[in-house]
Coordinates of C-alpha atoms and ligand atoms in Angstrom, one line a residue:
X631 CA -24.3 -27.5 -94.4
X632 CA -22.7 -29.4 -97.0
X633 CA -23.7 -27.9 -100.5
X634 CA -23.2 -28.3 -104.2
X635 CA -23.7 -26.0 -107.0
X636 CA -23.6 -27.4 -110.9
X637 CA -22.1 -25.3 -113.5
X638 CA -19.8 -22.1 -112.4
X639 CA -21.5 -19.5 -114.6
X640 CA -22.7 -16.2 -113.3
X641 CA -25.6 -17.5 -111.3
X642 CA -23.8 -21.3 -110.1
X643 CA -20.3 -18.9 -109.2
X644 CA -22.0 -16.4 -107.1
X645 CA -24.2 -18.8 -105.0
X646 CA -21.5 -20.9 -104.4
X647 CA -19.2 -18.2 -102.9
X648 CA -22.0 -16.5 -101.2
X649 CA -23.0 -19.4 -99.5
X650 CA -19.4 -20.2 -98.6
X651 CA -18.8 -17.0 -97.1
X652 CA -21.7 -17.7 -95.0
X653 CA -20.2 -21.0 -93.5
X654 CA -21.6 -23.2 -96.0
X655 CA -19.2 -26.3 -97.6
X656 CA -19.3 -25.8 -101.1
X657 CA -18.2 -27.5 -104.2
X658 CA -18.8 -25.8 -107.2
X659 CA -19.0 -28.3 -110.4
X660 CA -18.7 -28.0 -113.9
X661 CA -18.6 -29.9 -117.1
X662 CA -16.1 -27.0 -118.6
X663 CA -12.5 -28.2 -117.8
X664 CA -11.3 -25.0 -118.4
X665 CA -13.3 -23.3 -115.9
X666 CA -12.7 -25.0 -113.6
X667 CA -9.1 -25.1 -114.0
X668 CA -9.4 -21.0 -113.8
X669 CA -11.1 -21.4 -110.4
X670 CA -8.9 -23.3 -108.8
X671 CA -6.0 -21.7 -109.8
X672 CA -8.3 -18.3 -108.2
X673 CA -8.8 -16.5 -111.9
X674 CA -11.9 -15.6 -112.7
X675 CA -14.0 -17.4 -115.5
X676 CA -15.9 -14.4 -115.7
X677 CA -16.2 -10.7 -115.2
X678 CA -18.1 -9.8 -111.4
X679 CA -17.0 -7.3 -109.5
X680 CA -15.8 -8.1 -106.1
X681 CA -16.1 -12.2 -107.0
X682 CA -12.7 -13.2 -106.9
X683 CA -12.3 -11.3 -103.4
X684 CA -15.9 -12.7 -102.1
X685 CA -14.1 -16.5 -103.1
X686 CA -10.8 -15.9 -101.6
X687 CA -12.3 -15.1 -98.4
X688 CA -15.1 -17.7 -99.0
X689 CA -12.3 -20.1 -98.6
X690 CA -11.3 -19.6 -95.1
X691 CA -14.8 -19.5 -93.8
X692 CA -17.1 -22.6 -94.8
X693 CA -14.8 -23.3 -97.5
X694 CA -15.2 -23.9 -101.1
X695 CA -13.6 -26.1 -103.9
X696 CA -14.2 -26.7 -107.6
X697 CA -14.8 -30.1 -109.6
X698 CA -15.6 -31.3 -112.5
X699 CA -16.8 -34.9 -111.5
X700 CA -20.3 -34.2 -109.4
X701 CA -20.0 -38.1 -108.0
X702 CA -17.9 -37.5 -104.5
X703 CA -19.6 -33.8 -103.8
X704 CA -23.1 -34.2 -104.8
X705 CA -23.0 -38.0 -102.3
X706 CA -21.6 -35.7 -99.8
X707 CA -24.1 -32.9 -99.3
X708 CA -27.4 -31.8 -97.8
X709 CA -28.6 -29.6 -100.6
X710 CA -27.6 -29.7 -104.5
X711 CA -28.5 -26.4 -106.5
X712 CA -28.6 -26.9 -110.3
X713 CA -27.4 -23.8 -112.1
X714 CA -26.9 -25.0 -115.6
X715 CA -27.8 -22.6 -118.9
X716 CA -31.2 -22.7 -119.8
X717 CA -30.7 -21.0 -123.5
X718 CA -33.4 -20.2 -125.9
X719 CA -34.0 -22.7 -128.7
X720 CA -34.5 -21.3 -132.3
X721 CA -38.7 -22.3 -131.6
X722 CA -38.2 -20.0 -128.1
X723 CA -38.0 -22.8 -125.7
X724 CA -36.0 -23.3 -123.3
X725 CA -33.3 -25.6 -124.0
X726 CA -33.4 -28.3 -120.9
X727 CA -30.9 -30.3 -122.2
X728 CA -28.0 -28.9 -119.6
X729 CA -30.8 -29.5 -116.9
X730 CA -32.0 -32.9 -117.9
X731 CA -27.8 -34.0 -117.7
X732 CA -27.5 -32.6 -114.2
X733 CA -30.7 -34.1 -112.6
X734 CA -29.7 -37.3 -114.3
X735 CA -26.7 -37.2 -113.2
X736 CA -27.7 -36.0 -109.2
X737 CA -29.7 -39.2 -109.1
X738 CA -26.8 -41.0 -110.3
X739 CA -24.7 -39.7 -107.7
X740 CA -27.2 -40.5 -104.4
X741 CA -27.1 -43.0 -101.9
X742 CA -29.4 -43.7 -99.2
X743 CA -26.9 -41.7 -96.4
X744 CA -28.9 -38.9 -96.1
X745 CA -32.1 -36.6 -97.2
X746 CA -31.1 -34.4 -99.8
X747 CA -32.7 -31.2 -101.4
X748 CA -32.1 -30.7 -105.4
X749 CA -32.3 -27.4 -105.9
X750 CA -33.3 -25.8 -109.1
X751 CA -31.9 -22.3 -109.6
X752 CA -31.8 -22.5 -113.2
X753 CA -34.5 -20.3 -115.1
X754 CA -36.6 -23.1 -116.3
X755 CA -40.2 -23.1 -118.2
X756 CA -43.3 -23.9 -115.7
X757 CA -43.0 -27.6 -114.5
X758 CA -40.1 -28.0 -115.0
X759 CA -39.7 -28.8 -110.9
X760 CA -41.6 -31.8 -111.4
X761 CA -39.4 -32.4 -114.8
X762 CA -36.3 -32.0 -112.4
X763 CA -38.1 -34.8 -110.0
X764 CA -38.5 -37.5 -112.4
X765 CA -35.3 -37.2 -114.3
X766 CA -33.3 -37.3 -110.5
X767 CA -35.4 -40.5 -110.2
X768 CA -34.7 -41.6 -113.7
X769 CA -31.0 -41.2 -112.8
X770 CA -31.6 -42.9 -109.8
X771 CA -33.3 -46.2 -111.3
X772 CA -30.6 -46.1 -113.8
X773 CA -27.7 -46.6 -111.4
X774 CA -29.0 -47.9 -108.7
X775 CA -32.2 -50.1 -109.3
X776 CA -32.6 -51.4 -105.9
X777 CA -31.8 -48.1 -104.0
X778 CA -35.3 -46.4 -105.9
X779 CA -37.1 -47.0 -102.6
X780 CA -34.5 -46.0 -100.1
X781 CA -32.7 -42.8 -101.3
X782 CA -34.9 -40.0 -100.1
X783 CA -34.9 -36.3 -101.7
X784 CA -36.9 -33.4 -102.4
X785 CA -37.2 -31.1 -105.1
X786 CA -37.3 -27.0 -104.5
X787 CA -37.3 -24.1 -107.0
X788 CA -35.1 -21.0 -105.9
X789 CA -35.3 -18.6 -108.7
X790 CA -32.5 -16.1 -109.0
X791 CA -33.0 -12.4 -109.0
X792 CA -29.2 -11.6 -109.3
X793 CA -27.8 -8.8 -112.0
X794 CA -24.8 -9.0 -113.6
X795 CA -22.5 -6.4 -112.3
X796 CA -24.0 -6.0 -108.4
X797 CA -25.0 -10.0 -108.3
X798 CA -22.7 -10.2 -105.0
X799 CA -24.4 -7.7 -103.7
X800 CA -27.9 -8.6 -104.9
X801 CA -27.1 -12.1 -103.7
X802 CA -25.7 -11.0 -100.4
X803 CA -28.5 -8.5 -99.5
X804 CA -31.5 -9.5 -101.7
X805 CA -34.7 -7.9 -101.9
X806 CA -36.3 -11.6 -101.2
X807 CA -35.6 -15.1 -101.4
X808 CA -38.3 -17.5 -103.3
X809 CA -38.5 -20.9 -102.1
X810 CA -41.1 -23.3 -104.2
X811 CA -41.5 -26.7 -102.6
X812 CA -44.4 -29.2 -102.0
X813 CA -43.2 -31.0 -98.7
X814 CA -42.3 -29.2 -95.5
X815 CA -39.4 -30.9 -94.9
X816 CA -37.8 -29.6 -98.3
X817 CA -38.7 -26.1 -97.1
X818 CA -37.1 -26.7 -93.6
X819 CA -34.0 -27.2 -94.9
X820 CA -33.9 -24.4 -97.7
X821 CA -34.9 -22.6 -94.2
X822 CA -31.9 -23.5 -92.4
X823 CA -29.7 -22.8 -95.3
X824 CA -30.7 -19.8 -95.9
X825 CA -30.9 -18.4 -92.3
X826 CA -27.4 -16.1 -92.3
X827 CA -28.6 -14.2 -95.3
X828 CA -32.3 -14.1 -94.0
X829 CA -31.4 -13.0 -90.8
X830 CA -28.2 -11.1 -92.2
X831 CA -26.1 -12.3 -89.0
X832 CA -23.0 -12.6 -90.7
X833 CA -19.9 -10.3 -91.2
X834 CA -20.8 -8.0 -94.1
X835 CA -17.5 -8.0 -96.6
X836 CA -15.3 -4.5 -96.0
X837 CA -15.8 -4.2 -100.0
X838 CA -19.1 -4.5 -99.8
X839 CA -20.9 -2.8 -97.2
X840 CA -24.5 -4.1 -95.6
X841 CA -27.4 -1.2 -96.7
X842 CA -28.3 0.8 -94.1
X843 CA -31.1 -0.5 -92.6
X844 CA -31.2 -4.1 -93.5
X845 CA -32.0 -6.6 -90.8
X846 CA -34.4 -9.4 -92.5
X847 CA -34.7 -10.3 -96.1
X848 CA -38.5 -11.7 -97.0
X849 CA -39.1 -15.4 -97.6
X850 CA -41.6 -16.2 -100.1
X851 CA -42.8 -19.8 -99.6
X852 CA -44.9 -20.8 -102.7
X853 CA -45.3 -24.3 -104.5
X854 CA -42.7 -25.0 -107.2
X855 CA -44.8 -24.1 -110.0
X856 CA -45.2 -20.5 -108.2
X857 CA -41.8 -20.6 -107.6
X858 CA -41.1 -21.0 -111.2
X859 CA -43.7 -18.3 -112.7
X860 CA -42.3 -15.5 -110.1
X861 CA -38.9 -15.9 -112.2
X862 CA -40.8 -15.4 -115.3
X863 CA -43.6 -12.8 -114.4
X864 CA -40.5 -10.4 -112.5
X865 CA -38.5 -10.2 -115.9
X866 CA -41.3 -10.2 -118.4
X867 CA -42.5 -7.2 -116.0
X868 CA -39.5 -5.4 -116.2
X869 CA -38.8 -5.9 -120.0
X870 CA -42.1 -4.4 -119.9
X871 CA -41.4 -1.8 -118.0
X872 CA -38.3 -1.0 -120.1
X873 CA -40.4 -1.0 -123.1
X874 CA -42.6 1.4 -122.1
X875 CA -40.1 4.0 -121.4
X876 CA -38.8 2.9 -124.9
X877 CA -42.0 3.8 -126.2
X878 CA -43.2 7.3 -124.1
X879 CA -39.4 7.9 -125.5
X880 CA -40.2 7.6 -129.0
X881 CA -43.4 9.7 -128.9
X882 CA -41.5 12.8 -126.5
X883 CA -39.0 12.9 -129.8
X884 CA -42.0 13.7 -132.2
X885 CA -44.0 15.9 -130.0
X886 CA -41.0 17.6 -128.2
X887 CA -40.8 16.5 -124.9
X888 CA -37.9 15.5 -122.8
X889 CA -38.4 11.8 -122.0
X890 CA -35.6 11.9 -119.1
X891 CA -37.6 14.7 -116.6
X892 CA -41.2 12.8 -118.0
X893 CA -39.9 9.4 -116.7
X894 CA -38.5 11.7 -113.7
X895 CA -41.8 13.2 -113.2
X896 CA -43.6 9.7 -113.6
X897 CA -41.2 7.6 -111.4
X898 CA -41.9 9.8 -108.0
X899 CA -45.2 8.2 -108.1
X900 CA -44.3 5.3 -105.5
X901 CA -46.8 3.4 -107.7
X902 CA -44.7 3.6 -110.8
X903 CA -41.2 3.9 -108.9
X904 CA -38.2 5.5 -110.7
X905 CA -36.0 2.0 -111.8
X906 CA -36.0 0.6 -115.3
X907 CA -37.5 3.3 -116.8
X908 CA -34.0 5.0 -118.8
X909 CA -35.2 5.0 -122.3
X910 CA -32.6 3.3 -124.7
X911 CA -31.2 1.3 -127.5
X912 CA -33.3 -1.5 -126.5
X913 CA -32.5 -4.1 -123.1
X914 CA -30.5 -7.4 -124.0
X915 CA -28.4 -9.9 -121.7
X916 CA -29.0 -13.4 -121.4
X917 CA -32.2 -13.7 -119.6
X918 CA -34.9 -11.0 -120.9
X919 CA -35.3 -12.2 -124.1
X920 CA -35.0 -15.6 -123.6
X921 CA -37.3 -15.8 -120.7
X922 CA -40.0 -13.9 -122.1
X923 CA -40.1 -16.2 -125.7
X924 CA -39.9 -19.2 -123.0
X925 CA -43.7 -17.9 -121.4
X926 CA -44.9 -17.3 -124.5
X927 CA -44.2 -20.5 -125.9
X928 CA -45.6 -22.0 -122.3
X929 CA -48.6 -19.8 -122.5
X930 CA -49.2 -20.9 -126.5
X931 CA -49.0 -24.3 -125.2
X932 CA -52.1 -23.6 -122.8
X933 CA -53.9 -21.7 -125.6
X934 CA -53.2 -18.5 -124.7
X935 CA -51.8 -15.7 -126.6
X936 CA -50.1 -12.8 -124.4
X937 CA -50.2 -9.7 -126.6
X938 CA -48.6 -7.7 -124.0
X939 CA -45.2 -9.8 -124.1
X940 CA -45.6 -10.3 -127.9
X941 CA -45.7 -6.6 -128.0
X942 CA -42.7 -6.1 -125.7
X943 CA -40.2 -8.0 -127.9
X944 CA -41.3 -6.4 -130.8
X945 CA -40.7 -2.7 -129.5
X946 CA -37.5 -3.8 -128.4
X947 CA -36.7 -5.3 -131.5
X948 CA -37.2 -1.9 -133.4
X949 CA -35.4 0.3 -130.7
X950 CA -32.2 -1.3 -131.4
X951 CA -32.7 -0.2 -135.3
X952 CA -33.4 3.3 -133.7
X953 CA -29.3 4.2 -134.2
X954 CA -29.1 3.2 -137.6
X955 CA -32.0 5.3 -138.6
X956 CA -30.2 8.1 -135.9
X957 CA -26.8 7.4 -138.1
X958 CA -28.8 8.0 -141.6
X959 CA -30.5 10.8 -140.6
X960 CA -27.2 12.6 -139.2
X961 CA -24.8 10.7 -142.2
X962 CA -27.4 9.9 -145.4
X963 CA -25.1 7.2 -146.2
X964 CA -23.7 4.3 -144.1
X965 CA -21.4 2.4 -146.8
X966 CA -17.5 3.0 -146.5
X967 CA -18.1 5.7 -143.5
X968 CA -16.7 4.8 -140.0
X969 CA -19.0 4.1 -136.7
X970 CA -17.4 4.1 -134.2
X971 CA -19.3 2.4 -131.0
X972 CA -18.5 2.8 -127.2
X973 CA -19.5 0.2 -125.1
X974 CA -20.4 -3.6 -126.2
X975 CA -21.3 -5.8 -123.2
X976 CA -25.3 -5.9 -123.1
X977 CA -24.7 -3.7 -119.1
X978 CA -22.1 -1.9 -117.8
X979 CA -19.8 -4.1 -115.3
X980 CA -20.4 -6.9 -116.9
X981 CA -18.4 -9.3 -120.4
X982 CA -21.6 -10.8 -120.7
X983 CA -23.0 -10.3 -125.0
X984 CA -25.2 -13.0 -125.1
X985 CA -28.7 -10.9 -127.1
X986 CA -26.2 -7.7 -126.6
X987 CA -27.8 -4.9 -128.5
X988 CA -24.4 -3.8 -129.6
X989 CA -24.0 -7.3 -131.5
X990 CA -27.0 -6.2 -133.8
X991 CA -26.3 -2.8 -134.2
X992 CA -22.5 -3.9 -135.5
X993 CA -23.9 -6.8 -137.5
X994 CA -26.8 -4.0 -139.4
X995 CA -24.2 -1.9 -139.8
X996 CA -21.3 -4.0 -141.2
X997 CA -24.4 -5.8 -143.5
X998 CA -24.8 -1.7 -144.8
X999 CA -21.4 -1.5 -146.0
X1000 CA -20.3 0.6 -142.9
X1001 CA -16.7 0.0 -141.3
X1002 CA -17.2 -0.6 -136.9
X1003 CA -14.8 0.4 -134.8
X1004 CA -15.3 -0.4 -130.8
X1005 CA -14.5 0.2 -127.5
X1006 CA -15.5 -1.8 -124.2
X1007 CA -13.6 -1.8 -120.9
X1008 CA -13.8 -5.3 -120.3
X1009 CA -16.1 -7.4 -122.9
X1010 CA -13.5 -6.9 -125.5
X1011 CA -11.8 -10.2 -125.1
X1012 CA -15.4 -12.2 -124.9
X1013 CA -16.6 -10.5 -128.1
X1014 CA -13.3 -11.5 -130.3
X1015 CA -13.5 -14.8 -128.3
X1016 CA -17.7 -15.8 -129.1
X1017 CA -18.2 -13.9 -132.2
X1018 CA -15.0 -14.1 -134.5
X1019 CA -17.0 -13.6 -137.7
X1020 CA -18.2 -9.8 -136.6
X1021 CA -15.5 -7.5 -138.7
X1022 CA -15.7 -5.1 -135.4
X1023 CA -11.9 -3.1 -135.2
X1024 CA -11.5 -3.5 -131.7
X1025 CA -9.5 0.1 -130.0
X1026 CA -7.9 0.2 -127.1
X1027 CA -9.6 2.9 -125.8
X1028 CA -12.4 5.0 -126.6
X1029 CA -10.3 8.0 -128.1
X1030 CA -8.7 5.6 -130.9
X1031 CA -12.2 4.5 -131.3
X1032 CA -12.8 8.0 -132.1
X1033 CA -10.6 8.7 -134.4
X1034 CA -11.3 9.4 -137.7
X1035 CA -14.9 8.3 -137.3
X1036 CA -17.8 9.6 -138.9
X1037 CA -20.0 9.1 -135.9
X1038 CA -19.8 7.6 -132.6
X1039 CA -22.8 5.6 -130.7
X1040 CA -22.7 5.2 -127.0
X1041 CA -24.1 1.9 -126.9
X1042 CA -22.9 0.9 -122.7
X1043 CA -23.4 3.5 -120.2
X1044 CA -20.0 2.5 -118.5
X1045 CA -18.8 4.9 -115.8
X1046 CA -15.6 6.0 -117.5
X1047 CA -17.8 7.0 -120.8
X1048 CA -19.0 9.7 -118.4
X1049 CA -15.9 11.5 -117.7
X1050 CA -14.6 11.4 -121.3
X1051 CA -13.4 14.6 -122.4
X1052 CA -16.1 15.7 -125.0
X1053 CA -14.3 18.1 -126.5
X1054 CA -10.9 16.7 -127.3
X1055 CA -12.9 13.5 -128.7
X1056 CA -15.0 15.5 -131.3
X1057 CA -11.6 17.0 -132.4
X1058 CA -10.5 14.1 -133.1
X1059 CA -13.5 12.4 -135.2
X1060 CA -13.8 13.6 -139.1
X1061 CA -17.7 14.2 -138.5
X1062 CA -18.2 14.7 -134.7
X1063 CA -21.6 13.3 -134.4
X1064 CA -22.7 11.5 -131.0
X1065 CA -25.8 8.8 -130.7
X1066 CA -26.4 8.6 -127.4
X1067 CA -27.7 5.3 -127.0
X1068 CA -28.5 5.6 -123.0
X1069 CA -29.2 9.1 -122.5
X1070 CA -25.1 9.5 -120.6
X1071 CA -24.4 13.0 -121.8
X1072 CA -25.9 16.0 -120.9
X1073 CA -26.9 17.2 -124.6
X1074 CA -25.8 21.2 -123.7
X1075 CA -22.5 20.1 -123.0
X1076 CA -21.8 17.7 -126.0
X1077 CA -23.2 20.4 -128.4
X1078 CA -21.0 23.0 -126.7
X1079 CA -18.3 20.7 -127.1
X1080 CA -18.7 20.7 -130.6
X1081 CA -21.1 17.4 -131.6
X1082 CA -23.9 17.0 -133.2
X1083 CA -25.8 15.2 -130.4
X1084 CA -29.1 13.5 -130.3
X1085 CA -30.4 11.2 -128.0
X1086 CA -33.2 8.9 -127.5
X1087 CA -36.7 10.7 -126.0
X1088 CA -34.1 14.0 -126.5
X1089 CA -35.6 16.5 -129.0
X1090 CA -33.5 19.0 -130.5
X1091 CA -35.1 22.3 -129.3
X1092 CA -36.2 24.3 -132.0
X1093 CA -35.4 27.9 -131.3
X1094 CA -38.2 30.4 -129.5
X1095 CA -39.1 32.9 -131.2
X1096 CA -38.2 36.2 -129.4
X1097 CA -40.3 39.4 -128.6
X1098 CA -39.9 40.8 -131.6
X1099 CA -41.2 38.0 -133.5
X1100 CA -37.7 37.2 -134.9
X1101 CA -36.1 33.5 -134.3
X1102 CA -33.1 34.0 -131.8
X1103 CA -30.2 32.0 -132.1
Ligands
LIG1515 N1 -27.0 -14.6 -115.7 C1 -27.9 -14.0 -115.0 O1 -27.9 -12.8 -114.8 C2 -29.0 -14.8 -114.5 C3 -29.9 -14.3 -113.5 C4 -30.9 -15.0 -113.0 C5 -31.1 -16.3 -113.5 N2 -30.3 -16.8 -114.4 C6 -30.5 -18.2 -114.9 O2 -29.6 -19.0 -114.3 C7 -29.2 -20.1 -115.2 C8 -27.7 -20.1 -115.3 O3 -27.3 -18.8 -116.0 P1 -25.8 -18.4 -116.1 O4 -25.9 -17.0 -116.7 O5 -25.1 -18.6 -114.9 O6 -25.3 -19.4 -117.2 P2 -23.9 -19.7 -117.8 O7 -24.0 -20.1 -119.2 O8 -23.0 -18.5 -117.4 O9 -23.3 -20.9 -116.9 C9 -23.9 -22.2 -117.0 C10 -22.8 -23.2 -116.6 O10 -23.3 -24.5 -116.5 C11 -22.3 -25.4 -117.0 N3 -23.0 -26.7 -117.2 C12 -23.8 -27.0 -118.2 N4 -24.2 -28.3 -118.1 C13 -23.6 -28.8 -117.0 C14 -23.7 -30.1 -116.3 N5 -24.4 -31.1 -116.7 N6 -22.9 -30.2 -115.2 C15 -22.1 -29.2 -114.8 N7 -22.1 -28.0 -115.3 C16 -22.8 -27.8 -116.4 C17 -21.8 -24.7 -118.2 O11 -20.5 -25.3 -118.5 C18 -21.7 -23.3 -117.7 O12 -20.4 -23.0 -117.1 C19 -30.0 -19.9 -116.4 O13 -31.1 -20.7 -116.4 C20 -30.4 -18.4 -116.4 O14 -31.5 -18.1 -117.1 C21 -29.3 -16.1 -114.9

């Protein structure tokens, strides 16, 4: 089928080379000049694993090119996905500005040629599909006020469930695909297109192997404004779910407990299941926060007030202030002494620091007279690039981040963090103290090589007393 995807960002990037290398025609489109300049010239505009691989051999199967006119591709294809930003205004809102350009802008584009599907992948409030409808037909009118009658389309919602950092994968092999649509012959076509990954016929990539066992991928057919409140319930429920841990976390460090092997011991029960529950400096990224203020604000507009996700911004909000009260406790004071952090993108295998909890934990400690020093593998570049008033002394590598410092926090879990040598890092630091901001290290091993550890949900053990009533080492 002939397909378009608006905007090339992580969601609109990964679609359209995933349905490329499944014999779709894609053009990818984007307002941002730059980006697409990047594509074409096969660099990547962002950080993915295995995306620039996935596009090069996207191009020889259905093919794939990038624009930044929508005109020429969106007239020439079946289905039109919209995969524009959908930040959070300072009210909570969604911000449907992107959104309302593109559907304006789809109509624009149509003729009467063919039936077309316009697709929205974008995270959008509740209604929004209907929104998406009447601006397409807006857009329409605008251009083409005789055509209103004769250019046919319909209007689908196909949340996406992708994460940063395994989105070819999770786009590739998803757990399910949402389709929301109100006519059956919308559906039939979101059907047809989506038939190689449904029925996982094609050539899994070398780099990315199929999992074991994986033969159909569930449909869920649901109207749009289903469609729309799956997105929203799935990461409200998962923030959630984060937040809990979070909180069972904070209570295990007063009354002693370990909260790793007590969300071990709770996520064997297939009930509770053992994901998202690694207690922490608090989630971020670009779509929990945002999407949970976004139902709020939809659910205050229907009179109703949802505690429950009131409650999980608020613990999240106070888990990220968890290191600086760690760092006072360990250091008293916080002006002049030297924090060094490890890690800054909001997950590892990703540059993305949009609501990154490392952003506030710099900004708190920079406002407190501290000096930040950081290390990230890859975000880096993006961080100097989107926030050039944070005073952060970026290192190039976690051992000069370590140097000198008076403590460092282990804000991103990224693989290499694990295999750093302990030891010669603490030598190295003029206090070695280590806030474990994801529970990496194993806290025997840091103390033995010679930090002052503490965790989160990780209780220093208080020694036993021994037999003969004395305290033992
Ligand atoms: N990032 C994720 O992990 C993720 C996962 C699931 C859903 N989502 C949702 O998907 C949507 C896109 O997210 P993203 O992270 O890819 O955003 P992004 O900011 O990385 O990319 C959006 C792109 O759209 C482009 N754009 C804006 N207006 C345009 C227009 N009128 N025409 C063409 N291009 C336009 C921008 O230039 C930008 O490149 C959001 O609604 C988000 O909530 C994101």
């Amino acid at each position: 089928m002939r397909v378009t995807v608006i905007g090339t960002g992580y969601v609109g990037t990964v679609t359209g080379a995933c349905l490329s290398y499944c014999g779709h025609r894609v053009t990818c489109v984007d307002t941002d000049a730059r980006k697409i300049d990047k594509l074409r010239r096969g660099e990547m505009p962002i950080y993915e694993p295995f995306l620039d691989e996935l596009l090069r051999q996207a191009a020889g199967r259905g093919g794939i090119d990038f624009a930044t006119e929508l005109d020429e591709a969106a007239r020439a294809s079946d289905v039109i996905f919209i995969a524009v930003g959908t930040p959070p205004l300072p009210s909570g809102e969604a911000n449907l500005c992107f959104l309302e350009a593109a559907a304006r802008g789809i109509g624009a584009s149509m003729d009467d040629a063919r039936f077309r599907v316009v697709v929205n992948k974008s995270t959008v409030p509740v209604g929004s599909g209907n929104l998406v409808e009447t601006l397409v037909r807006e857009g329409i009118r605008d251009a083409h006020p005789a055509g209103v009658k004769r250019i046919r389309f319909g209007v689908a919602s196909n949340p996406e469930f992708l994460r940063e950092g395994s989105a070819i994968a999770d786009s590739l092999y998803p757990d399910r695909i949402v389709l929301g649509a109100e006519e059956d012959g919308t559906l039939q076509v979101l059907r047809e297109l989506y038939r190689p990954l449904v029925s996982q016929n094609f050539d899994a990539p070398a780099f990315l192997p199929r999992p074991v066992g994986l033969r159909q991928v569930p449909v869920v057919t649901t109207t749009l404004t289903s469609a729309e409140m799956i997105k929203y319930a799935a990461n409200a429920f998962l923030a959630v779910k984060i937040g809990f841990a979070n909180e069972v976390a904070n209570i295990c460090e007063r009354v002693g407990a370990e909260a790793p092997q007590v969300m071990a011991g709770i996520g064997l029960d297939s009930r509770i299941g053992a994901r998202f529950l690694n207690p922490g400096v608090g989630w971020g990224g670009s779509c929990f926060g945002k999407d949970i203020q976004s139902l709020l604000h939809t659910a205050h507009e229907y009179g109703y007030q949802s505690r429950l996700l009131e409650a999980a911004l608020e613990v999240n909000r106070a888990q990220r202030q968890l290191v600086i009260q760690k760092l006072q406790e360990k250091l008293f004071i916080l002006k002049g002494r030297s924090i060094a952090l490890l890690g800054l993108a909001f997950k590892p295998e990703t540059d993305d620091l949009r609501d990154a909890p490392s952003l506030q934990i710099a900004e708190r400690l920079l406002q407190m007279g501290a000096r930040v020093k950081a290390y990230d593998p890859i975000a880096m570049p993006a961080c100097r690039e989107n926030y050039p008033d944070l005073r952060i002394q970026y290192c190039p590598s976690a051992e000069e981040a370590a140097q000198e410092a008076d403590a460092l926090v282990l804000v991103t879990e990224w693989k290499e963090f694990a295999g750093l040598d302990l030891r010669a890092l603490a030598r190295r630091m003029a206090r070695a103290i280590l806030v474990d901001g994801r529970n990496l290290f194993d806290p025997e091993a840091a103390r033995q090589a010679g930090f002052d550890y503490c965790g989160i949900g990780r209780p220093q053990r208080a020694a036993r007393p021994n037999s003969a009533g004395l305290t033992a080492p």
